[in-house]
Amino acid sequence: MKLLEERIREDGLVLPGNVLKVNSFLNHQIDPELMNTIGQEFAHLFRDNNITRILTVESSGIAPAIMTGLALHVPVLFARKTKSSTMNTSLFTADVYSYTKKVTNKISVDQKFLVQTDNVLIIDDFLANGQAVSGLLEICKQADAYVEGVGIVIEKAFQTGGKLLRDQGVRLESLARISSFEDGKVNFVGD
Amino acid sequence: MKLLEERIREDGLVLPGNVLKVNSFLNHQIDPELMNTIGQEFAHLFRDNNITRILTVESSGIAPAIMTGLALHVPVLFARKTKSSTMNTSLFTADVYSYTKKVTNKISVDQKFLVQTDNVLIIDDFLANGQAVSGLLEICKQADAYVEGVGIVIEKAFQTGGKLLRDQGVRLESLARISSFEDGKVNFVGD
């Protein structure tokens, strides 16, 4: 998605350790119009898949997920990283290790909202090592729900997450695929 | 907002301790179309206020905030409850005590995204004791930004948050105002 690549080039900051900071439009401050365009793009890519539910994880996945849900007219479910005080019912849970924060979070979803007849589209902001998406896939497996595919805003294609998912036969659609960082600049796959 | 009150009556669950569970459409599973309508309503209420930025706090505030930002064509900033690994710059911070979880969270915003010339609209999903909104007001004060008002999806009008804000002269717009819970049913102000 050209518009997104341009925005990453313009406003993204490359920090030491191959960290890309896009907090001016994606994961701290959010550009609602860009998110709306991203949601429409995911909806277009999965328009023939009879998606019944979007699944993401708090917090940065919510913005692209809700715009995708708006375009596809389906509910959006976000997995929680901490147990809510009102989550006293049965949960699907999975452990997600964060390489950047070096902690394991248990993510959870109320069993009421994910069922066997669901065709799920998983949406997240970043794909690096694939830990968050693997946790969401595990949750769908527990619900016996079918996963139609995964939509990612920014994939770090030089890390292992993309291969991990594709090797499992998961359909992965990433709107921007970063091949490398070089002297503070971002290179995309296909440049 | 009638549509919202009806949805709360239909799908909300009243739990012991005056807890209202609306996780089927607001804060776990999200109804994107309802959020879009809510965003348009907030945009309408604050259409003459030259809002330059929406401020909310993760995670449940993000959905109504981003739809308001979409309708007003302004960026949405969400305060973080945990320090992100890429948040190594200067921050505005405030302490927020949660009565339901009985913990104090430090919420923070990158100083880069909130400035003195901003006319801010604060959006959140719930108002009960007003702790989260007070934290967001404190952050705006640190930035010397002007707060045009506060938009709340569901106010528990029998708790102290509304009075706390109005007594400070803050313009508060709540789309649904709950006056009481009675035998598992929800009563609204003006019923």
XYZ file of C-alpha atoms in Angstrom:
382
model
C 0.000 0.000 0.000
C 1.859 3.007 -1.381
C 0.151 5.580 0.855
C 1.235 3.698 3.963
C 4.814 3.201 2.736
C 5.073 6.923 2.031
C 3.755 7.748 5.492
C 6.261 5.382 7.121
C 9.093 6.978 5.105
C 7.942 10.487 6.034
C 6.948 10.093 9.681
C 8.564 6.864 10.884
C 11.659 7.068 13.051
C 14.244 4.301 12.969
C 15.777 3.739 16.402
C 18.798 1.606 17.290
C 18.045 -2.132 17.422
C 15.834 -2.106 14.298
C 12.974 -0.475 16.197
C 10.595 1.515 13.990
C 8.726 4.245 15.807
C 5.427 5.100 14.135
C 3.755 6.649 17.146
C 2.747 9.778 15.255
C 0.065 7.924 13.268
C -0.336 4.307 14.385
C 0.303 3.325 17.981
C 0.173 6.359 20.247
C -1.203 9.161 18.146
C -3.502 7.705 15.487
C -4.474 9.147 12.107
C -8.153 8.131 11.801
C -8.335 8.750 8.039
C -5.275 6.583 7.371
C -6.787 3.869 9.602
C -10.032 4.108 7.645
C -8.145 3.623 4.358
C -6.265 0.682 5.903
C -9.556 -0.851 7.080
C -11.046 -0.502 3.605
C -7.975 -2.173 2.097
C -8.221 -5.173 4.448
C -11.961 -5.374 3.753
C -11.217 -5.408 0.017
C -8.568 -8.124 0.366
C -10.911 -10.386 2.363
C -14.205 -9.384 0.700
C -14.909 -12.928 -0.594
C -14.171 -14.733 2.663
C -17.460 -14.281 4.517
C -15.670 -12.846 7.543
C -17.941 -12.980 10.593
C -15.609 -11.483 13.187
C -12.387 -9.475 13.473
C -9.966 -10.485 16.221
C -7.120 -8.295 17.475
C -5.243 -7.588 20.705
C -5.170 -4.388 22.755
C -4.157 -1.649 22.344
C -2.544 -0.771 19.012
C -4.477 -3.361 17.029
C -7.830 -1.780 17.894
C -7.691 1.174 15.475
C -7.000 -0.772 12.244
C -9.289 -3.598 13.423
C -12.297 -1.379 14.082
C -12.005 0.313 10.692
C -11.860 -3.122 9.035
C -14.928 -4.161 11.013
C -16.709 -0.991 9.921
C -15.968 -1.734 6.262
C -16.966 -5.418 6.535
C -19.979 -4.786 8.848
C -18.812 -7.336 11.424
C -18.030 -7.096 15.169
C -14.485 -6.573 16.391
C -13.149 -8.504 19.366
C -9.967 -7.465 21.134
C -8.060 -9.870 23.358
C -7.163 -8.381 26.712
C -3.695 -8.414 28.210
C -4.982 -7.994 31.744
C -8.053 -9.627 33.165
C -10.910 -7.134 33.331
C -12.854 -6.901 36.590
C -15.986 -7.947 34.721
C -14.320 -10.943 33.029
C -15.603 -13.538 35.437
C -16.798 -15.940 32.776
C -14.985 -18.668 30.863
C -12.016 -17.485 28.841
C -9.844 -18.651 25.989
C -6.257 -17.728 26.862
C -2.802 -17.844 25.302
C 0.682 -16.779 26.376
C 2.388 -14.127 24.263
C 6.071 -13.391 24.708
C 7.190 -9.871 23.830
C 10.800 -9.725 22.594
C 10.916 -5.937 22.938
C 9.543 -5.848 26.497
C 10.959 -9.256 27.507
C 7.788 -10.244 29.324
C 5.110 -12.874 28.766
C 1.524 -11.590 28.722
C -1.457 -13.843 29.026
C -4.047 -12.656 26.513
C -7.658 -13.664 26.915
C -11.009 -13.600 25.181
C -14.468 -14.272 26.615
C -15.613 -17.626 25.207
C -19.019 -16.094 24.505
C -17.673 -13.996 21.645
C -15.771 -16.554 19.566
C -17.608 -19.610 18.291
C -17.168 -22.599 16.040
C -19.142 -21.077 13.176
C -16.912 -17.994 13.004
C -14.760 -17.085 9.996
C -12.156 -14.928 11.660
C -9.905 -12.229 10.271
C -7.019 -11.477 12.640
C -5.725 -7.880 12.458
C -2.658 -6.389 14.141
C -0.489 -3.316 13.758
C 2.934 -5.001 13.637
C 4.324 -8.399 12.713
C 7.876 -9.122 13.796
C 8.408 -12.500 15.470
C 4.747 -13.422 15.179
C 4.161 -14.035 18.878
C 0.966 -11.961 19.204
C -0.602 -13.451 16.064
C 0.370 -16.967 17.203
C -1.453 -16.285 20.475
C -4.547 -15.120 18.589
C -4.398 -18.224 16.353
C -4.179 -20.387 19.484
C -7.289 -18.665 20.865
C -9.177 -19.328 17.599
C -8.066 -22.966 17.758
C -9.473 -23.266 21.284
C -12.776 -21.827 20.007
C -12.658 -24.179 17.010
C -13.222 -21.066 14.871
C -11.907 -20.934 11.290
C -9.193 -18.354 10.559
C -9.570 -16.931 7.055
C -6.371 -14.948 7.296
C -4.227 -12.370 9.016
C -4.014 -8.680 8.105
C -0.965 -6.765 9.287
C -0.339 -3.047 8.915
C 3.481 -3.208 9.036
C 5.480 -6.411 8.646
C 9.166 -6.516 9.451
C 9.820 -8.991 6.658
C 13.417 -9.533 7.800
C 12.151 -11.122 11.006
C 10.695 -14.605 11.379
C 6.972 -13.954 11.952
C 5.906 -13.934 8.295
C 7.629 -17.247 7.530
C 6.262 -18.791 10.735
C 2.679 -18.001 9.691
C 3.025 -18.851 5.985
C 4.658 -22.196 6.861
C 1.483 -23.049 8.798
C -0.586 -22.315 5.680
C -2.011 -19.089 7.114
C -2.991 -16.458 4.538
C -1.016 -13.360 5.490
C -1.682 -9.911 4.008
C 0.730 -7.180 5.095
C 0.109 -3.661 3.805
C 3.742 -2.557 4.201
C 6.638 -5.027 4.220
C 9.933 -3.687 5.484
C 12.968 -5.479 4.083
C 15.644 -3.590 6.030
C 16.687 -0.453 7.836
C 19.734 1.313 6.465
C 21.287 4.465 7.948
C 17.995 5.415 9.546
C 16.053 4.861 6.291
C 13.362 2.267 5.670
C 13.558 -0.111 2.703
C 10.457 -1.995 1.585
C 10.208 -5.411 -0.103
C 10.041 -4.756 -3.860
C 11.838 -1.376 -3.723
C -28.744 9.105 22.692
C -31.716 6.769 22.352
C -29.954 4.173 20.194
C -27.249 3.750 22.827
C -29.715 3.564 25.726
C -31.658 0.858 23.895
C -28.483 -1.090 23.252
C -27.476 -0.862 26.914
C -30.962 -2.073 27.956
C -30.839 -4.956 25.473
C -27.245 -6.149 25.751
C -25.912 -4.716 29.007
C -25.592 -7.002 32.015
C -25.906 -5.619 35.527
C -23.567 -7.412 37.920
C -23.503 -7.178 41.730
C -21.824 -4.012 43.019
C -23.390 -1.716 40.411
C -21.091 -3.015 37.692
C -22.481 -2.698 34.180
C -21.046 -5.160 31.707
C -21.215 -3.893 28.126
C -18.471 -6.083 26.724
C -20.630 -7.283 23.840
C -20.446 -3.916 22.044
C -18.127 -1.465 23.823
C -15.111 -2.702 25.751
C -14.196 -6.232 24.672
C -16.244 -6.935 21.606
C -16.914 -3.672 19.770
C -19.750 -2.786 17.399
C -18.002 -0.602 14.782
C -21.236 0.854 13.389
C -22.437 1.909 16.842
C -19.008 3.438 17.515
C -19.240 5.324 14.222
C -22.642 6.729 15.215
C -21.238 7.682 18.626
C -18.267 9.397 16.980
C -20.583 11.375 14.710
C -22.659 12.435 17.722
C -19.599 13.727 19.619
C -18.421 15.479 16.457
C -21.827 17.134 16.155
C -21.835 18.253 19.808
C -18.364 19.823 19.504
C -18.598 20.957 15.871
C -18.150 24.663 16.749
C -15.195 24.206 19.089
C -12.329 24.015 16.593
C -11.108 20.764 18.114
C -7.514 20.084 17.049
C -6.938 16.805 18.877
C -8.821 13.988 20.594
C -7.307 12.606 23.791
C -8.277 9.276 25.335
C -6.691 6.468 27.344
C -6.107 2.867 26.301
C -7.848 0.534 25.645
C -11.607 0.969 25.710
C -11.502 4.684 24.925
C -9.795 4.112 21.586
C -12.844 2.927 19.600
C -15.180 5.880 20.343
C -12.226 8.304 20.167
C -11.046 7.212 16.731
C -14.555 7.480 15.279
C -14.845 10.989 16.716
C -11.470 11.855 15.200
C -12.619 10.474 11.851
C -15.740 12.643 11.938
C -13.832 15.774 13.037
C -10.787 15.127 10.811
C -8.320 15.465 13.697
C -5.658 13.140 15.145
C -6.424 10.913 18.122
C -3.926 10.510 20.936
C -4.260 7.734 23.490
C -2.483 7.885 26.832
C -0.619 4.705 27.660
C -0.941 2.817 30.922
C 2.420 1.114 30.515
C 5.537 2.724 29.153
C 6.121 1.609 25.565
C 9.620 0.432 24.659
C 9.873 3.252 22.135
C 8.700 5.930 24.601
C 12.134 7.208 25.463
C 11.291 10.856 25.046
C 9.796 13.392 27.418
C 6.381 12.489 28.772
C 3.415 14.145 30.436
C 2.213 11.762 33.148
C -0.605 11.485 35.704
C -1.639 8.938 38.303
C -5.050 7.317 37.847
C -6.598 5.277 40.638
C -9.001 2.542 39.564
C -11.708 1.836 42.162
C -12.747 -1.392 40.429
C -9.208 -2.805 40.129
C -7.896 -1.080 43.276
C -4.602 -0.138 41.606
C -2.991 3.135 40.592
C -1.822 3.343 36.979
C 0.542 5.972 35.718
C -0.759 7.151 32.346
C 1.532 8.963 29.956
C 1.602 10.908 26.727
C 4.575 11.870 24.564
C 5.068 15.640 24.965
C 5.524 15.903 21.201
C 1.834 15.226 20.553
C 0.116 17.680 22.885
C 0.914 21.375 22.596
C -0.135 24.746 23.904
C -2.118 25.624 20.779
C -4.308 22.503 21.051
C -8.081 22.591 21.603
C -8.593 19.167 23.084
C -11.672 16.960 23.243
C -11.280 14.200 25.833
C -13.208 11.005 25.041
C -13.697 7.941 27.236
C -16.026 4.954 27.388
C -17.115 5.225 31.051
C -17.369 7.937 33.673
C -17.851 6.769 37.249
C -15.578 8.438 39.806
C -13.845 10.553 37.170
C -10.335 9.357 37.913
C -9.321 8.618 34.319
C -10.697 11.904 32.987
C -9.020 13.801 35.846
C -5.721 12.217 34.813
C -6.263 13.282 31.209
C -7.146 16.835 32.346
C -3.934 16.894 34.388
C -1.953 15.876 31.296
C -3.588 18.678 29.261
C -2.731 21.124 32.046
C 0.916 20.061 31.918
C 0.877 20.657 28.145
C -0.861 23.999 28.669
C -3.426 22.792 26.111
C -7.016 24.057 26.238
C -9.718 21.464 26.996
C -12.937 22.221 25.090
C -14.829 19.442 26.795
C -15.226 15.810 27.693
C -17.309 13.270 25.766
C -18.361 10.133 27.624
C -20.185 7.147 26.158
C -21.759 5.938 29.438
C -21.922 8.023 32.620
C -22.904 6.465 35.906
C -24.685 9.622 37.004
C -25.179 8.286 40.552
C -21.412 8.334 41.094
C -19.297 11.410 41.739
C -17.361 11.842 38.467
C -19.902 14.036 36.683
C -20.206 16.474 39.576
C -16.421 16.538 40.036
C -15.935 17.638 36.413
C -18.875 20.054 36.201
C -17.768 21.737 39.456
C -14.451 22.505 37.738
C -16.334 24.176 34.893
C -15.583 21.380 32.446
C -18.144 20.914 29.665
C -19.276 17.306 29.961
C -21.351 15.537 27.302
C -22.456 12.008 28.191
C -24.415 10.064 25.572
C -26.092 7.775 28.106
C -26.580 8.759 31.773
C -27.473 5.955 34.117
C -29.410 7.082 37.194
C -29.635 3.705 38.928
C -29.670 -0.043 38.654
C -32.777 -1.792 39.942
C -33.320 -5.558 40.010
C -30.807 -6.049 37.212
C -32.416 -3.313 35.077
C -30.859 -0.027 33.992
C -32.603 3.307 34.615
C -31.506 6.405 32.729
C -31.639 10.054 33.803
C -34.880 11.451 32.402
C -36.717 8.116 32.227
